[in-house]
mmCIF file of C-alpha atoms in Angstrom:
data_model
loop_
_atom_site.group_PDB
_atom_site.id
_atom_site.type_symbol
_atom_site.label_atom_id
_atom_site.label_comp_id
_atom_site.label_asym_id
_atom_site.label_seq_id
_atom_site.Cartn_x
_atom_site.Cartn_y
_atom_site.Cartn_z
ATOM 1 C CA MET A 24 0.000 0.000 0.000
ATOM 2 C CA ASP A 25 1.185 3.505 -0.802
ATOM 3 C CA SER A 26 2.888 5.141 2.223
ATOM 4 C CA SER A 27 0.978 8.439 1.816
ATOM 5 C CA LEU A 28 -2.306 6.536 1.785
ATOM 6 C CA ILE A 29 -1.276 4.576 4.895
ATOM 7 C CA THR A 30 -0.491 7.826 6.713
ATOM 8 C CA ALA A 31 -3.856 9.301 5.697
ATOM 9 C CA LEU A 32 -5.748 6.189 6.791
ATOM 10 C CA GLU A 33 -4.009 6.255 10.165
ATOM 11 C CA GLY A 34 -5.126 9.861 10.718
ATOM 12 C CA ALA A 35 -7.866 10.876 13.132
ATOM 13 C CA ALA A 36 -10.686 11.075 10.576
ATOM 14 C CA PRO A 37 -9.630 10.138 7.039
ATOM 15 C CA THR A 38 -11.993 11.021 4.210
ATOM 16 C CA LEU A 39 -12.333 7.766 2.304
ATOM 17 C CA VAL A 40 -13.380 7.437 -1.301
ATOM 18 C CA HIS A 41 -14.105 4.295 -3.301
ATOM 19 C CA LEU A 42 -13.326 4.401 -7.012
ATOM 20 C CA VAL A 43 -15.231 1.965 -9.221
ATOM 21 C CA THR A 44 -14.295 1.334 -12.847
ATOM 22 C CA VAL A 45 -16.488 -0.794 -15.116
ATOM 23 C CA THR A 46 -15.108 -1.472 -18.594
ATOM 24 C CA LEU A 47 -18.070 -2.246 -20.830
ATOM 25 C CA SER A 48 -17.966 -3.107 -24.536
ATOM 26 C CA GLY A 49 -18.834 0.448 -25.605
ATOM 27 C CA ALA A 50 -17.729 2.632 -22.700
ATOM 28 C CA THR A 51 -15.804 2.815 -19.457
ATOM 29 C CA VAL A 52 -17.834 3.977 -16.458
ATOM 30 C CA ARG A 53 -15.913 5.619 -13.604
ATOM 31 C CA TRP A 54 -17.770 6.236 -10.348
ATOM 32 C CA MET A 55 -16.784 7.398 -6.915
ATOM 33 C CA ASP A 56 -18.861 7.047 -3.796
ATOM 34 C CA THR A 57 -19.856 10.158 -1.914
ATOM 35 C CA GLY A 58 -16.820 10.135 0.389
ATOM 36 C CA GLY A 59 -15.083 12.935 -1.490
ATOM 37 C CA SER A 60 -15.928 16.074 -3.447
ATOM 38 C CA GLY A 61 -18.149 16.074 -6.559
ATOM 39 C CA PHE A 62 -15.454 14.324 -8.524
ATOM 40 C CA VAL A 63 -11.982 12.850 -8.101
ATOM 41 C CA VAL A 64 -9.209 12.834 -10.701
ATOM 42 C CA TRP A 65 -6.871 9.841 -10.640
ATOM 43 C CA GLY A 66 -4.218 9.901 -13.333
ATOM 44 C CA ALA A 67 -5.935 10.947 -16.539
ATOM 45 C CA ASN A 68 -9.357 9.662 -15.405
ATOM 46 C CA THR A 69 -12.206 11.518 -13.705
ATOM 47 C CA TYR A 70 -14.494 9.674 -11.299
ATOM 48 C CA SER A 71 -17.887 11.132 -10.352
ATOM 49 C CA ALA A 72 -20.944 10.021 -8.426
ATOM 50 C CA GLU A 73 -23.073 9.779 -11.557
ATOM 51 C CA ASP A 74 -22.579 8.912 -15.214
ATOM 52 C CA ALA A 75 -24.969 10.679 -17.618
ATOM 53 C CA THR A 76 -25.579 7.482 -19.614
ATOM 54 C CA TYR A 77 -25.168 4.639 -17.110
ATOM 55 C CA GLY A 78 -26.610 6.118 -13.902
ATOM 56 C CA ALA A 79 -25.303 6.601 -10.391
ATOM 57 C CA LEU A 80 -23.473 4.363 -7.977
ATOM 58 C CA GLY A 81 -25.964 3.674 -5.201
ATOM 59 C CA ALA A 82 -23.938 1.348 -2.983
ATOM 60 C CA ILE A 83 -20.967 -0.970 -2.846
ATOM 61 C CA GLY A 84 -21.704 -4.213 -1.027
ATOM 62 C CA ALA A 85 -19.245 -6.019 1.182
ATOM 63 C CA ILE A 86 -16.503 -7.780 -0.724
ATOM 64 C CA GLU A 87 -16.844 -11.385 0.355
ATOM 65 C CA ASP A 88 -14.001 -13.845 -0.049
ATOM 66 C CA GLY A 89 -15.078 -17.085 -1.601
ATOM 67 C CA ALA A 90 -14.672 -20.213 0.484
ATOM 68 C CA ASP A 91 -14.238 -23.804 -0.620
ATOM 69 C CA GLY A 92 -13.625 -22.927 -4.253
ATOM 70 C CA GLN A 93 -16.348 -20.259 -4.440
ATOM 71 C CA ALA A 94 -15.648 -17.008 -6.265
ATOM 72 C CA THR A 95 -15.008 -13.756 -4.380
ATOM 73 C CA VAL A 96 -18.024 -11.489 -4.911
ATOM 74 C CA CYS A 97 -18.906 -7.802 -4.709
ATOM 75 C CA ASP A 98 -22.378 -6.359 -5.306
ATOM 76 C CA LEU A 99 -22.857 -2.858 -6.709
ATOM 77 C CA THR A 100 -26.213 -1.089 -6.627
ATOM 78 C CA ILE A 101 -26.689 1.123 -9.674
ATOM 79 C CA LEU A 102 -29.427 3.743 -9.695
ATOM 80 C CA CYS A 103 -30.489 4.230 -13.303
ATOM 81 C CA ASP A 104 -33.373 4.759 -15.677
ATOM 82 C CA GLY A 105 -34.830 2.184 -18.061
ATOM 83 C CA THR A 106 -32.532 3.149 -20.923
ATOM 84 C CA ALA A 107 -29.418 2.619 -18.819
ATOM 85 C CA MET A 108 -30.842 -0.573 -17.365
ATOM 86 C CA ALA A 109 -31.177 -2.019 -20.856
ATOM 87 C CA LEU A 110 -27.476 -1.283 -21.410
ATOM 88 C CA TRP A 111 -26.465 -2.967 -18.129
ATOM 89 C CA ILE A 112 -28.454 -6.153 -18.682
ATOM 90 C CA ASP A 113 -27.306 -6.654 -22.274
ATOM 91 C CA PRO A 114 -25.882 -10.216 -22.388
ATOM 92 C CA ALA A 115 -22.870 -8.877 -24.295
ATOM 93 C CA GLU A 116 -21.808 -7.040 -21.114
ATOM 94 C CA GLN A 117 -21.561 -10.187 -19.000
ATOM 95 C CA GLY A 118 -17.897 -10.694 -18.216
ATOM 96 C CA SER A 119 -17.094 -6.951 -18.306
ATOM 97 C CA LEU A 120 -14.152 -5.998 -16.086
ATOM 98 C CA VAL A 121 -14.819 -4.163 -12.809
ATOM 99 C CA THR A 122 -12.333 -2.818 -10.289
ATOM 100 C CA VAL A 123 -12.937 -1.251 -6.879
ATOM 101 C CA HIS A 124 -10.200 0.828 -5.236
ATOM 102 C CA VAL A 125 -10.153 2.634 -1.888
ATOM 103 C CA GLY A 126 -8.334 5.899 -1.371
ATOM 104 C CA ALA A 127 -8.318 8.995 0.784
ATOM 105 C CA VAL A 128 -8.860 12.594 -0.241
ATOM 106 C CA THR A 129 -8.014 15.959 1.250
ATOM 107 C CA PRO A 130 -11.450 17.357 2.199
ATOM 108 C CA SER A 131 -10.625 20.972 1.338
ATOM 109 C CA THR A 132 -9.369 20.176 -2.173
ATOM 110 C CA GLY A 133 -10.831 16.790 -3.084
ATOM 111 C CA LEU A 134 -7.359 15.675 -4.208
ATOM 112 C CA LEU A 135 -6.292 12.076 -3.722
ATOM 113 C CA ILE A 136 -3.653 11.357 -1.109
ATOM 114 C CA GLY A 137 -1.197 8.838 -2.537
ATOM 115 C CA GLU A 138 -2.294 5.959 -4.758
ATOM 116 C CA PRO A 139 -5.629 4.198 -4.160
ATOM 117 C CA GLU A 140 -5.453 0.539 -3.143
ATOM 118 C CA LEU A 141 -7.101 -2.198 -5.224
ATOM 119 C CA LEU A 142 -9.813 -3.971 -3.204
ATOM 120 C CA PHE A 143 -11.492 -6.000 -5.927
ATOM 121 C CA ARG A 144 -10.961 -7.008 -9.548
ATOM 122 C CA GLY A 145 -13.602 -9.155 -11.170
ATOM 123 C CA GLU A 146 -16.217 -9.354 -13.872
ATOM 124 C CA LEU A 147 -19.929 -8.651 -14.309
ATOM 125 C CA ASP A 148 -21.810 -11.830 -13.566
ATOM 126 C CA GLN A 149 -25.510 -11.466 -12.722
ATOM 127 C CA PRO A 150 -27.441 -8.198 -13.025
ATOM 128 C CA ARG A 151 -30.632 -8.289 -10.931
ATOM 129 C CA LEU A 152 -33.446 -5.756 -10.967
ATOM 130 C CA ALA A 153 -34.899 -4.481 -7.708
ATOM 131 C CA SER A 154 -37.672 -1.922 -7.561
ATOM 132 C CA GLY A 155 -38.934 0.344 -4.827
ATOM 133 C CA ARG A 156 -37.575 3.159 -2.712
ATOM 134 C CA GLY A 157 -33.782 3.244 -2.643
ATOM 135 C CA SER A 158 -33.370 0.283 -4.970
ATOM 136 C CA GLY A 159 -32.096 -0.066 -8.473
ATOM 137 C CA LEU A 160 -30.125 -2.472 -10.575
ATOM 138 C CA ARG A 161 -27.933 -4.658 -8.428
ATOM 139 C CA THR A 162 -25.034 -6.156 -10.283
ATOM 140 C CA HIS A 163 -23.093 -9.130 -9.006
ATOM 141 C CA TYR A 164 -19.385 -9.324 -9.743
ATOM 142 C CA ARG A 165 -17.106 -12.293 -9.197
ATOM 143 C CA ARG A 166 -13.456 -13.032 -9.557
#
């Protein structure tokens, strides 16, 4: 882990941010959770809470290690409209690469501190639709 990130995480109240990248067949979606400012720049890439085409990142589920030969899984909840949902559930997108990183930001500037740490690298497995208040498309990723 990057030494600057370690120092930030050991601080009294670090401002955490999760960076999610989903590489689809026709686009790369880059989301951040709401731990930082309105957007975070990492390298040449900008991460924001919402993508105009693919929706918003609603939640990142716990990353669960697989046991007894089971795959490690991570669920993402995506808040999106019907048009975006059709893009997510397209069978051609199954197997798309997803990564989840954790980092820390300086609250006053929104700048990353050090290099974010990779928490999960896997692929889109099973999109599931949930409806109702606070729900959306839940996608299941495995590695």
